[in-house]
DNA sequence: CTACTTTTTCCACTCACAGGACAAAGGTGT
DNA sequence: ACACCTTTGTCCTGTGAGTGGAAAAAGTAG
């Protein structure tokens, strides 16, 4: 099949496409209930969308008491590629136009090998998904990278953990390779968009999405839109000082949140504890694998290991302190915790909640849910698909 | 004169009114250069505005080489009332529709006397301005209060320093008394709007405005619009923990920024230092007045008093630490420092800058100006006038 | 005074859209 | 099976917003 290249011709069409994306197949009448257009106007626009083949007929709709209506839906052959590049692994997924995941691959990887090597791997993964019959090509792709991005151009800027990526034209290069439109954003922002689209944040306009993985970042959503800041580095909370004169951090300062709690810090602390024989559980795991990661700490904690639990609680407290400050400042309607360390589960969440509810003022915390992300590792790729679909489903 | 009650009939008219507000008298042709409307359409809308008397003719425009054009301007009889209620004083000002201050009164006051007493005083001040011939009535009023506000209703909610104001229908009551539309907001947000309209933030879309007065708050502007948070308490940074296990704060926690640095904290620390004879300068001032305030500390510092300078520097460091975190999180294009303690001037600013530039990442601080507000005590009332004019100059 | 600019007014034309009339297609009750 | 109601889809005309060209009006420059 030749790929779709059509785009909505006006704001009405864009609106309809998004409704079909978020609400699945719909009859013209149902669409009419949502858009405040006259029936005639609506019919014209739907017909034009059918002509472009972005939208296709989809059988009869359920009866609402009178003449039955014919459903329309987004073309089921449309395919989006969602790519979530982490520090140590990549997720690549294929979705349909309704952003349902049709196939998903995760592979270990090292961003530090540079953009060329990484994208070679990503393209191979995409090819594998194609080969398995899920897609014949892609109509758009969203890419998440673990660092700040100059959003309009789709170019990473001065990413601390990705030497070699600074200024690399990710958007242009991938658009060339894939032969489709591409949008690039920070991985944390994509996670926020994912949870907003299909996760816990569906109904909230203003929220924070804290991702604790190898590093720590925070997606900021204002009025339903991701806020990226003046230079695209908004949400970079990993280097906020959490402990005065604390641990030295790679950034040159001391006491950064990331230096005290993150996937990397947790692995280091756990290894230390194991070597000092503070925890039999961790020590035996260290011997077995040669190294420890956040997963081991989670397992040890689940087995009731006191040292592991302490590590999690301590980290949660630090994180909670920082989040408490952000809550006072930003007054969000929801805080989502996600990323690799969500495996630490309720222990972590409880520690964070305790700090936030204790330190922030009642008016800000009164009705503030603090919850774990619902989508786990798929949040990023769903967010990526959402990013490109928002772009494509907007007036040209 | 009867007050204007007309409102713009559509978005074009609203746009034109704001252009005339921000740019002063303009010819039709100049307006046409700014709005992307056909000449005919523009002429129609301007004529309708002239009919409503919101806009009036204003002589010939400067020649641009051909036929000279007739200027139009906002009706010079329009009057807005700007009220900025602080913890210990009120500012009341009258502006024209271009938000130029025509008269301004400041009086000491105590918010804790409750809304009825305070508004009695405010109305008396407004009457005084009227009596001096500056206004025959008001076409709108903006009110700033030192606490969180449920913005759509114009009602303070759970304001810590304003017992007795919780739930008081400020907007409705004043609208009744003044006989004109009223909008209510947090005083810090108004300061931000003031600096945005006529001060240092004229060209910046995303910025923070930190007000250090009796308490500490922060106005947040996102994409040119004030962000108020889910419950209207966004920017409430006074109770972010600045010092672990620090001074006890009125809010029940310890180490809040406000407990360590604010007008109140500074006065207390200065008094302590004077009593302990650490500073001759402060001691003599304490003897002379019986009490010390931020103004005394500023004067002592200006005279070279080491203790006063230390107090300022220490406070600036604490504030700078908190701001550094906010800068990492929010990635603003500008940070404005304002409020009562701006009298502390460059010593304070230097301390804040040092902390922010040291603690935040280069990408966020690279091109980040941190400056004192330009408008001083008029920022609040200008912001108040701006608030109500934004409301009135929007489609009905 | 002439040539050129700029501004303003006038007018015909396009276009988006609303909303009513009507037809089509289904349910519901007798 | 039939009449009647409801919902849905289509057609068509009216309306108001807005565009853009032509020409008049009112200047400036030489």
JSON list of N, CA, C and O (backbone and C1' of nucleotides) in Angstrom, two decimals, chain C:
[
{"chain": "C", "resi": 1, "resn": "DC", "atom": "P", "xyz": [-2.86, 75.26, -10.50]},
{"chain": "C", "resi": 1, "resn": "DC", "atom": "O5'", "xyz": [-2.36, 74.52, -11.79]},
{"chain": "C", "resi": 1, "resn": "DC", "atom": "C5'", "xyz": [-1.16, 75.03, -12.43]},
{"chain": "C", "resi": 1, "resn": "DC", "atom": "C4'", "xyz": [-0.31, 73.88, -12.89]},
{"chain": "C", "resi": 1, "resn": "DC", "atom": "C3'", "xyz": [-1.05, 72.54, -12.98]},
{"chain": "C", "resi": 1, "resn": "DC", "atom": "O3'", "xyz": [-0.68, 71.87, -14.18]},
{"chain": "C", "resi": 1, "resn": "DC", "atom": "C1'", "xyz": [0.80, 72.32, -11.52]},
{"chain": "C", "resi": 2, "resn": "DT", "atom": "P", "xyz": [-1.47, 70.53, -14.61]},
{"chain": "C", "resi": 2, "resn": "DT", "atom": "O5'", "xyz": [-0.36, 69.43, -14.34]},
{"chain": "C", "resi": 2, "resn": "DT", "atom": "C5'", "xyz": [0.96, 69.61, -14.87]},
{"chain": "C", "resi": 2, "resn": "DT", "atom": "C4'", "xyz": [1.83, 68.46, -14.41]},
{"chain": "C", "resi": 2, "resn": "DT", "atom": "C3'", "xyz": [1.18, 67.08, -14.50]},
{"chain": "C", "resi": 2, "resn": "DT", "atom": "O3'", "xyz": [2.11, 66.16, -15.03]},
{"chain": "C", "resi": 2, "resn": "DT", "atom": "C1'", "xyz": [1.95, 67.47, -12.29]},
{"chain": "C", "resi": 3, "resn": "DA", "atom": "P", "xyz": [1.63, 64.66, -15.37]},
{"chain": "C", "resi": 3, "resn": "DA", "atom": "O5'", "xyz": [2.41, 63.81, -14.26]},
{"chain": "C", "resi": 3, "resn": "DA", "atom": "C5'", "xyz": [3.83, 63.97, -14.09]},
{"chain": "C", "resi": 3, "resn": "DA", "atom": "C4'", "xyz": [4.28, 63.18, -12.88]},
{"chain": "C", "resi": 3, "resn": "DA", "atom": "C3'", "xyz": [3.70, 61.76, -12.80]},
{"chain": "C", "resi": 3, "resn": "DA", "atom": "O3'", "xyz": [4.72, 60.86, -12.41]},
{"chain": "C", "resi": 3, "resn": "DA", "atom": "C1'", "xyz": [3.17, 62.92, -10.82]},
{"chain": "C", "resi": 4, "resn": "DC", "atom": "P", "xyz": [4.42, 59.27, -12.41]},
{"chain": "C", "resi": 4, "resn": "DC", "atom": "O5'", "xyz": [4.42, 58.98, -10.84]},
{"chain": "C", "resi": 4, "resn": "DC", "atom": "C5'", "xyz": [5.48, 59.47, -10.04]},
{"chain": "C", "resi": 4, "resn": "DC", "atom": "C4'", "xyz": [5.09, 59.38, -8.58]},
{"chain": "C", "resi": 4, "resn": "DC", "atom": "C3'", "xyz": [4.47, 58.02, -8.17]},
{"chain": "C", "resi": 4, "resn": "DC", "atom": "O3'", "xyz": [5.24, 57.46, -7.12]},
{"chain": "C", "resi": 4, "resn": "DC", "atom": "C1'", "xyz": [3.22, 59.83, -7.32]},
{"chain": "C", "resi": 5, "resn": "DT", "atom": "P", "xyz": [4.93, 55.93, -6.70]},
{"chain": "C", "resi": 5, "resn": "DT", "atom": "O5'", "xyz": [4.68, 56.13, -5.13]},
{"chain": "C", "resi": 5, "resn": "DT", "atom": "C5'", "xyz": [3.99, 57.29, -4.73]},
{"chain": "C", "resi": 5, "resn": "DT", "atom": "C4'", "xyz": [3.90, 57.37, -3.23]},
{"chain": "C", "resi": 5, "resn": "DT", "atom": "C3'", "xyz": [3.36, 56.12, -2.57]},
{"chain": "C", "resi": 5, "resn": "DT", "atom": "O3'", "xyz": [3.84, 56.02, -1.24]},
{"chain": "C", "resi": 5, "resn": "DT", "atom": "C1'", "xyz": [1.72, 57.87, -2.51]},
{"chain": "C", "resi": 6, "resn": "DT", "atom": "P", "xyz": [3.55, 54.64, -0.39]},
{"chain": "C", "resi": 6, "resn": "DT", "atom": "O5'", "xyz": [2.30, 55.08, 0.49]},
{"chain": "C", "resi": 6, "resn": "DT", "atom": "C5'", "xyz": [2.40, 56.23, 1.31]},
{"chain": "C", "resi": 6, "resn": "DT", "atom": "C4'", "xyz": [1.03, 56.65, 1.76]},
{"chain": "C", "resi": 6, "resn": "DT", "atom": "C3'", "xyz": [0.21, 55.54, 2.45]},
{"chain": "C", "resi": 6, "resn": "DT", "atom": "O3'", "xyz": [-0.12, 56.00, 3.73]},
{"chain": "C", "resi": 6, "resn": "DT", "atom": "C1'", "xyz": [-1.09, 56.71, 0.86]},
{"chain": "C", "resi": 7, "resn": "DT", "atom": "P", "xyz": [-0.84, 55.01, 4.77]},
{"chain": "C", "resi": 7, "resn": "DT", "atom": "O5'", "xyz": [-2.37, 55.45, 4.60]},
{"chain": "C", "resi": 7, "resn": "DT", "atom": "C5'", "xyz": [-2.73, 56.79, 4.90]},
{"chain": "C", "resi": 7, "resn": "DT", "atom": "C4'", "xyz": [-4.17, 57.02, 4.51]},
{"chain": "C", "resi": 7, "resn": "DT", "atom": "C3'", "xyz": [-5.17, 56.03, 5.13]},
{"chain": "C", "resi": 7, "resn": "DT", "atom": "O3'", "xyz": [-6.10, 56.79, 5.89]},
{"chain": "C", "resi": 7, "resn": "DT", "atom": "C1'", "xyz": [-5.59, 56.36, 2.82]},
{"chain": "C", "resi": 8, "resn": "DT", "atom": "P", "xyz": [-7.11, 56.03, 6.81]},
{"chain": "C", "resi": 8, "resn": "DT", "atom": "O5'", "xyz": [-8.43, 56.06, 5.92]},
{"chain": "C", "resi": 8, "resn": "DT", "atom": "C5'", "xyz": [-8.90, 57.31, 5.42]},
{"chain": "C", "resi": 8, "resn": "DT", "atom": "C4'", "xyz": [-9.99, 57.07, 4.40]},
{"chain": "C", "resi": 8, "resn": "DT", "atom": "C3'", "xyz": [-11.07, 56.07, 4.84]},
{"chain": "C", "resi": 8, "resn": "DT", "atom": "O3'", "xyz": [-12.29, 56.77, 5.01]},
{"chain": "C", "resi": 8, "resn": "DT", "atom": "C1'", "xyz": [-10.39, 55.73, 2.57]},
{"chain": "C", "resi": 9, "resn": "DT", "atom": "P", "xyz": [-13.56, 56.04, 5.53]},
{"chain": "C", "resi": 9, "resn": "DT", "atom": "O5'", "xyz": [-14.39, 55.79, 4.20]},
{"chain": "C", "resi": 9, "resn": "DT", "atom": "C5'", "xyz": [-14.47, 56.84, 3.22]},
{"chain": "C", "resi": 9, "resn": "DT", "atom": "C4'", "xyz": [-15.11, 56.30, 1.96]},
{"chain": "C", "resi": 9, "resn": "DT", "atom": "C3'", "xyz": [-16.31, 55.37, 2.17]},
{"chain": "C", "resi": 9, "resn": "DT", "atom": "O3'", "xyz": [-17.40, 55.83, 1.39]},
{"chain": "C", "resi": 9, "resn": "DT", "atom": "C1'", "xyz": [-14.74, 54.40, 0.68]},
{"chain": "C", "resi": 10, "resn": "DC", "atom": "P", "xyz": [-18.81, 55.20, 1.54]},
{"chain": "C", "resi": 10, "resn": "DC", "atom": "O5'", "xyz": [-18.98, 54.35, 0.21]},
{"chain": "C", "resi": 10, "resn": "DC", "atom": "C5'", "xyz": [-18.48, 54.88, -1.02]},
{"chain": "C", "resi": 10, "resn": "DC", "atom": "C4'", "xyz": [-18.53, 53.81, -2.10]},
{"chain": "C", "resi": 10, "resn": "DC", "atom": "C3'", "xyz": [-19.68, 52.82, -1.97]},
{"chain": "C", "resi": 10, "resn": "DC", "atom": "O3'", "xyz": [-20.35, 52.73, -3.21]},
{"chain": "C", "resi": 10, "resn": "DC", "atom": "C1'", "xyz": [-17.62, 51.68, -2.18]},
{"chain": "C", "resi": 11, "resn": "DC", "atom": "P", "xyz": [-21.72, 51.98, -3.31]},
{"chain": "C", "resi": 11, "resn": "DC", "atom": "O5'", "xyz": [-21.31, 50.65, -4.07]},
{"chain": "C", "resi": 11, "resn": "DC", "atom": "C5'", "xyz": [-20.37, 50.72, -5.14]},
{"chain": "C", "resi": 11, "resn": "DC", "atom": "C4'", "xyz": [-19.98, 49.32, -5.54]},
{"chain": "C", "resi": 11, "resn": "DC", "atom": "C3'", "xyz": [-21.08, 48.28, -5.37]},
{"chain": "C", "resi": 11, "resn": "DC", "atom": "O3'", "xyz": [-21.14, 47.45, -6.51]},
{"chain": "C", "resi": 11, "resn": "DC", "atom": "C1'", "xyz": [-19.12, 47.57, -4.28]},
{"chain": "C", "resi": 12, "resn": "DA", "atom": "P", "xyz": [-22.45, 46.68, -6.87]},
{"chain": "C", "resi": 12, "resn": "DA", "atom": "O5'", "xyz": [-21.91, 45.48, -7.76]},
{"chain": "C", "resi": 12, "resn": "DA", "atom": "C5'", "xyz": [-20.66, 45.61, -8.44]},
{"chain": "C", "resi": 12, "resn": "DA", "atom": "C4'", "xyz": [-19.82, 44.38, -8.20]},
{"chain": "C", "resi": 12, "resn": "DA", "atom": "C3'", "xyz": [-20.59, 43.05, -8.25]},
{"chain": "C", "resi": 12, "resn": "DA", "atom": "O3'", "xyz": [-19.83, 42.13, -9.00]},
{"chain": "C", "resi": 12, "resn": "DA", "atom": "C1'", "xyz": [-19.41, 43.20, -6.24]},
{"chain": "C", "resi": 13, "resn": "DC", "atom": "P", "xyz": [-20.52, 40.83, -9.56]},
{"chain": "C", "resi": 13, "resn": "DC", "atom": "O5'", "xyz": [-19.65, 39.70, -8.86]},
{"chain": "C", "resi": 13, "resn": "DC", "atom": "C5'", "xyz": [-18.22, 39.86, -8.76]},
{"chain": "C", "resi": 13, "resn": "DC", "atom": "C4'", "xyz": [-17.72, 39.01, -7.62]},
{"chain": "C", "resi": 13, "resn": "DC", "atom": "C3'", "xyz": [-18.41, 37.66, -7.49]},
{"chain": "C", "resi": 13, "resn": "DC", "atom": "O3'", "xyz": [-17.50, 36.62, -7.81]},
{"chain": "C", "resi": 13, "resn": "DC", "atom": "C1'", "xyz": [-18.11, 38.72, -5.38]},
{"chain": "C", "resi": 14, "resn": "DT", "atom": "P", "xyz": [-18.00, 35.09, -7.72]},
{"chain": "C", "resi": 14, "resn": "DT", "atom": "O5'", "xyz": [-17.26, 34.57, -6.42]},
{"chain": "C", "resi": 14, "resn": "DT", "atom": "C5'", "xyz": [-15.94, 35.05, -6.11]},
{"chain": "C", "resi": 14, "resn": "DT", "atom": "C4'", "xyz": [-15.53, 34.52, -4.75]},
{"chain": "C", "resi": 14, "resn": "DT", "atom": "C3'", "xyz": [-15.92, 33.06, -4.50]},
{"chain": "C", "resi": 14, "resn": "DT", "atom": "O3'", "xyz": [-14.79, 32.38, -3.97]},
{"chain": "C", "resi": 14, "resn": "DT", "atom": "C1'", "xyz": [-16.74, 34.44, -2.76]},
{"chain": "C", "resi": 15, "resn": "DC", "atom": "P", "xyz": [-14.81, 30.77, -3.84]},
{"chain": "C", "resi": 15, "resn": "DC", "atom": "O5'", "xyz": [-15.11, 30.61, -2.29]},
{"chain": "C", "resi": 15, "resn": "DC", "atom": "C5'", "xyz": [-14.47, 31.48, -1.35]},
{"chain": "C", "resi": 15, "resn": "DC", "atom": "C4'", "xyz": [-15.05, 31.22, 0.02]},
{"chain": "C", "resi": 15, "resn": "DC", "atom": "C3'", "xyz": [-15.54, 29.78, 0.21]},
{"chain": "C", "resi": 15, "resn": "DC", "atom": "O3'", "xyz": [-15.01, 29.28, 1.42]},
{"chain": "C", "resi": 15, "resn": "DC", "atom": "C1'", "xyz": [-17.23, 31.33, 0.82]},
{"chain": "C", "resi": 16, "resn": "DA", "atom": "P", "xyz": [-15.08, 27.72, 1.75]},
{"chain": "C", "resi": 16, "resn": "DA", "atom": "O5'", "xyz": [-15.64, 27.83, 3.23]},
{"chain": "C", "resi": 16, "resn": "DA", "atom": "C5'", "xyz": [-15.19, 28.90, 4.06]},
{"chain": "C", "resi": 16, "resn": "DA", "atom": "C4'", "xyz": [-16.17, 29.09, 5.21]},
{"chain": "C", "resi": 16, "resn": "DA", "atom": "C3'", "xyz": [-16.68, 27.78, 5.81]},
{"chain": "C", "resi": 16, "resn": "DA", "atom": "O3'", "xyz": [-16.71, 27.92, 7.21]},
{"chain": "C", "resi": 16, "resn": "DA", "atom": "C1'", "xyz": [-18.51, 29.09, 5.03]},
{"chain": "C", "resi": 17, "resn": "DC", "atom": "P", "xyz": [-16.87, 26.66, 8.14]},
{"chain": "C", "resi": 17, "resn": "DC", "atom": "O5'", "xyz": [-18.41, 26.78, 8.50]},
{"chain": "C", "resi": 17, "resn": "DC", "atom": "C5'", "xyz": [-18.90, 28.05, 8.95]},
{"chain": "C", "resi": 17, "resn": "DC", "atom": "C4'", "xyz": [-20.40, 28.08, 8.87]},
{"chain": "C", "resi": 17, "resn": "DC", "atom": "C3'", "xyz": [-21.09, 26.79, 9.31]},
{"chain": "C", "resi": 17, "resn": "DC", "atom": "O3'", "xyz": [-21.62, 27.00, 10.61]},
{"chain": "C", "resi": 17, "resn": "DC", "atom": "C1'", "xyz": [-22.15, 27.84, 7.43]},
{"chain": "C", "resi": 18, "resn": "DA", "atom": "P", "xyz": [-22.47, 25.99, 11.37]},
{"chain": "C", "resi": 18, "resn": "DA", "atom": "O5'", "xyz": [-23.92, 26.64, 11.20]},
{"chain": "C", "resi": 18, "resn": "DA", "atom": "C5'", "xyz": [-24.05, 28.05, 11.33]},
{"chain": "C", "resi": 18, "resn": "DA", "atom": "C4'", "xyz": [-25.50, 28.45, 11.14]},
{"chain": "C", "resi": 18, "resn": "DA", "atom": "C3'", "xyz": [-26.52, 27.52, 11.80]},
{"chain": "C", "resi": 18, "resn": "DA", "atom": "O3'", "xyz": [-27.59, 28.32, 12.29]},
{"chain": "C", "resi": 18, "resn": "DA", "atom": "C1'", "xyz": [-26.84, 27.48, 9.44]},
{"chain": "C", "resi": 19, "resn": "DG", "atom": "P", "xyz": [-28.56, 27.70, 13.37]},
{"chain": "C", "resi": 19, "resn": "DG", "atom": "O5'", "xyz": [-29.87, 27.38, 12.53]},
{"chain": "C", "resi": 19, "resn": "DG", "atom": "C5'", "xyz": [-30.32, 28.31, 11.55]},
{"chain": "C", "resi": 19, "resn": "DG", "atom": "C4'", "xyz": [-31.31, 27.63, 10.64]},
{"chain": "C", "resi": 19, "resn": "DG", "atom": "C3'", "xyz": [-32.08, 26.48, 11.31]},
{"chain": "C", "resi": 19, "resn": "DG", "atom": "O3'", "xyz": [-33.41, 26.51, 10.82]},
{"chain": "C", "resi": 19, "resn": "DG", "atom": "C1'", "xyz": [-31.07, 25.70, 9.38]},
{"chain": "C", "resi": 20, "resn": "DG", "atom": "P", "xyz": [-34.58, 25.94, 11.72]},
{"chain": "C", "resi": 20, "resn": "DG", "atom": "O5'", "xyz": [-35.73, 25.81, 10.63]},
{"chain": "C", "resi": 20, "resn": "DG", "atom": "C5'", "xyz": [-35.83, 26.80, 9.59]},
{"chain": "C", "resi": 20, "resn": "DG", "atom": "C4'", "xyz": [-36.24, 26.14, 8.29]},
{"chain": "C", "resi": 20, "resn": "DG", "atom": "C3'", "xyz": [-37.26, 25.02, 8.46]},
{"chain": "C", "resi": 20, "resn": "DG", "atom": "O3'", "xyz": [-38.31, 25.16, 7.50]},
{"chain": "C", "resi": 20, "resn": "DG", "atom": "C1'", "xyz": [-35.35, 24.24, 7.26]},
{"chain": "C", "resi": 21, "resn": "DA", "atom": "P", "xyz": [-39.54, 24.19, 7.55]},
{"chain": "C", "resi": 21, "resn": "DA", "atom": "O5'", "xyz": [-39.37, 23.32, 6.22]},
{"chain": "C", "resi": 21, "resn": "DA", "atom": "C5'", "xyz": [-39.00, 23.97, 5.01]},
{"chain": "C", "resi": 21, "resn": "DA", "atom": "C4'", "xyz": [-38.86, 22.93, 3.92]},
{"chain": "C", "resi": 21, "resn": "DA", "atom": "C3'", "xyz": [-39.86, 21.78, 4.02]},
{"chain": "C", "resi": 21, "resn": "DA", "atom": "O3'", "xyz": [-40.29, 21.40, 2.71]},
{"chain": "C", "resi": 21, "resn": "DA", "atom": "C1'", "xyz": [-37.66, 20.92, 4.20]},
{"chain": "C", "resi": 22, "resn": "DC", "atom": "P", "xyz": [-41.43, 20.33, 2.56]},
{"chain": "C", "resi": 22, "resn": "DC", "atom": "O5'", "xyz": [-40.62, 19.01, 2.17]},
{"chain": "C", "resi": 22, "resn": "DC", "atom": "C5'", "xyz": [-39.57, 19.11, 1.21]},
{"chain": "C", "resi": 22, "resn": "DC", "atom": "C4'", "xyz": [-38.78, 17.83, 1.19]},
{"chain": "C", "resi": 22, "resn": "DC", "atom": "C3'", "xyz": [-39.64, 16.55, 1.37]},
{"chain": "C", "resi": 22, "resn": "DC", "atom": "O3'", "xyz": [-39.28, 15.62, 0.38]},
{"chain": "C", "resi": 22, "resn": "DC", "atom": "C1'", "xyz": [-37.77, 16.51, 2.80]},
{"chain": "C", "resi": 23, "resn": "DA", "atom": "P", "xyz": [-40.23, 14.39, 0.09]},
{"chain": "C", "resi": 23, "resn": "DA", "atom": "O5'", "xyz": [-39.17, 13.23, -0.12]},
{"chain": "C", "resi": 23, "resn": "DA", "atom": "C5'", "xyz": [-37.90, 13.53, -0.72]},
{"chain": "C", "resi": 23, "resn": "DA", "atom": "C4'", "xyz": [-36.87, 12.55, -0.22]},
{"chain": "C", "resi": 23, "resn": "DA", "atom": "C3'", "xyz": [-37.38, 11.11, -0.15]},
{"chain": "C", "resi": 23, "resn": "DA", "atom": "O3'", "xyz": [-36.35, 10.25, -0.62]},
{"chain": "C", "resi": 23, "resn": "DA", "atom": "C1'", "xyz": [-36.54, 11.77, 1.96]},
{"chain": "C", "resi": 24, "resn": "DA", "atom": "P", "xyz": [-36.64, 8.74, -0.88]},
{"chain": "C", "resi": 24, "resn": "DA", "atom": "O5'", "xyz": [-35.78, 8.05, 0.27]},
{"chain": "C", "resi": 24, "resn": "DA", "atom": "C5'", "xyz": [-34.41, 8.41, 0.42]},
{"chain": "C", "resi": 24, "resn": "DA", "atom": "C4'", "xyz": [-33.86, 7.74, 1.64]},
{"chain": "C", "resi": 24, "resn": "DA", "atom": "C3'", "xyz": [-34.27, 6.28, 1.79]},
{"chain": "C", "resi": 24, "resn": "DA", "atom": "O3'", "xyz": [-33.11, 5.51, 2.07]},
{"chain": "C", "resi": 24, "resn": "DA", "atom": "C1'", "xyz": [-34.74, 7.47, 3.78]},
{"chain": "C", "resi": 25, "resn": "DA", "atom": "P", "xyz": [-33.17, 3.93, 2.03]},
{"chain": "C", "resi": 25, "resn": "DA", "atom": "O5'", "xyz": [-33.19, 3.60, 3.58]},
{"chain": "C", "resi": 25, "resn": "DA", "atom": "C5'", "xyz": [-32.15, 4.10, 4.42]},
{"chain": "C", "resi": 25, "resn": "DA", "atom": "C4'", "xyz": [-32.49, 3.80, 5.85]},
{"chain": "C", "resi": 25, "resn": "DA", "atom": "C3'", "xyz": [-33.06, 2.39, 6.07]},
{"chain": "C", "resi": 25, "resn": "DA", "atom": "O3'", "xyz": [-32.33, 1.75, 7.09]},
{"chain": "C", "resi": 25, "resn": "DA", "atom": "C1'", "xyz": [-34.39, 4.02, 7.13]},
{"chain": "C", "resi": 26, "resn": "DG", "atom": "P", "xyz": [-32.33, 0.18, 7.18]},
{"chain": "C", "resi": 26, "resn": "DG", "atom": "O5'", "xyz": [-33.11, -0.05, 8.54]},
{"chain": "C", "resi": 26, "resn": "DG", "atom": "C5'", "xyz": [-32.41, 0.18, 9.73]},
{"chain": "C", "resi": 26, "resn": "DG", "atom": "C4'", "xyz": [-33.28, 0.91, 10.71]},
{"chain": "C", "resi": 26, "resn": "DG", "atom": "C3'", "xyz": [-34.23, 0.06, 11.53]},
{"chain": "C", "resi": 26, "resn": "DG", "atom": "O3'", "xyz": [-33.49, -0.56, 12.58]},
{"chain": "C", "resi": 26, "resn": "DG", "atom": "C1'", "xyz": [-35.09, 2.24, 11.06]},
{"chain": "C", "resi": 27, "resn": "DG", "atom": "P", "xyz": [-34.22, -1.35, 13.72]},
{"chain": "C", "resi": 27, "resn": "DG", "atom": "O5'", "xyz": [-34.41, -0.14, 14.74]},
{"chain": "C", "resi": 27, "resn": "DG", "atom": "C5'", "xyz": [-34.81, -0.40, 16.04]},
{"chain": "C", "resi": 27, "resn": "DG", "atom": "C4'", "xyz": [-35.87, 0.60, 16.43]},
{"chain": "C", "resi": 27, "resn": "DG", "atom": "C3'", "xyz": [-36.99, -0.02, 17.29]},
{"chain": "C", "resi": 27, "resn": "DG", "atom": "O3'", "xyz": [-36.95, 0.58, 18.57]},
{"chain": "C", "resi": 27, "resn": "DG", "atom": "C1'", "xyz": [-37.87, 1.35, 15.52]},
{"chain": "C", "resi": 28, "resn": "DT", "atom": "P", "xyz": [-37.54, -0.21, 19.75]},
{"chain": "C", "resi": 28, "resn": "DT", "atom": "O5'", "xyz": [-39.09, 0.20, 19.66]},
{"chain": "C", "resi": 28, "resn": "DT", "atom": "C5'", "xyz": [-39.44, 1.57, 19.61]},
{"chain": "C", "resi": 28, "resn": "DT", "atom": "C4'", "xyz": [-40.94, 1.73, 19.72]},
{"chain": "C", "resi": 28, "resn": "DT", "atom": "C3'", "xyz": [-41.65, 0.62, 20.51]},
{"chain": "C", "resi": 28, "resn": "DT", "atom": "O3'", "xyz": [-42.65, 1.20, 21.31]},
{"chain": "C", "resi": 28, "resn": "DT", "atom": "C1'", "xyz": [-42.58, 0.76, 18.34]},
{"chain": "C", "resi": 29, "resn": "DG", "atom": "P", "xyz": [-43.23, 0.37, 22.48]},
{"chain": "C", "resi": 29, "resn": "DG", "atom": "O5'", "xyz": [-44.79, 0.47, 22.17]},
{"chain": "C", "resi": 29, "resn": "DG", "atom": "C5'", "xyz": [-45.30, 1.73, 21.72]},
{"chain": "C", "resi": 29, "resn": "DG", "atom": "C4'", "xyz": [-46.61, 1.53, 20.99]},
{"chain": "C", "resi": 29, "resn": "DG", "atom": "C3'", "xyz": [-47.54, 0.52, 21.65]},
{"chain": "C", "resi": 29, "resn": "DG", "atom": "O3'", "xyz": [-48.87, 1.02, 21.64]},
{"chain": "C", "resi": 29, "resn": "DG", "atom": "C1'", "xyz": [-47.18, -0.08, 19.38]},
{"chain": "C", "resi": 30, "resn": "DT", "atom": "P", "xyz": [-49.98, 0.36, 22.53]},
{"chain": "C", "resi": 30, "resn": "DT", "atom": "O5'", "xyz": [-50.99, -0.13, 21.40]},
{"chain": "C", "resi": 30, "resn": "DT", "atom": "C5'", "xyz": [-51.42, 0.81, 20.40]},
{"chain": "C", "resi": 30, "resn": "DT", "atom": "C4'", "xyz": [-52.11, 0.08, 19.27]},
{"chain": "C", "resi": 30, "resn": "DT", "atom": "C3'", "xyz": [-53.08, -1.02, 19.74]},
{"chain": "C", "resi": 30, "resn": "DT", "atom": "O3'", "xyz": [-54.37, -0.80, 19.17]},
{"chain": "C", "resi": 30, "resn": "DT", "atom": "C1'", "xyz": [-51.64, -1.83, 18.04]}
]
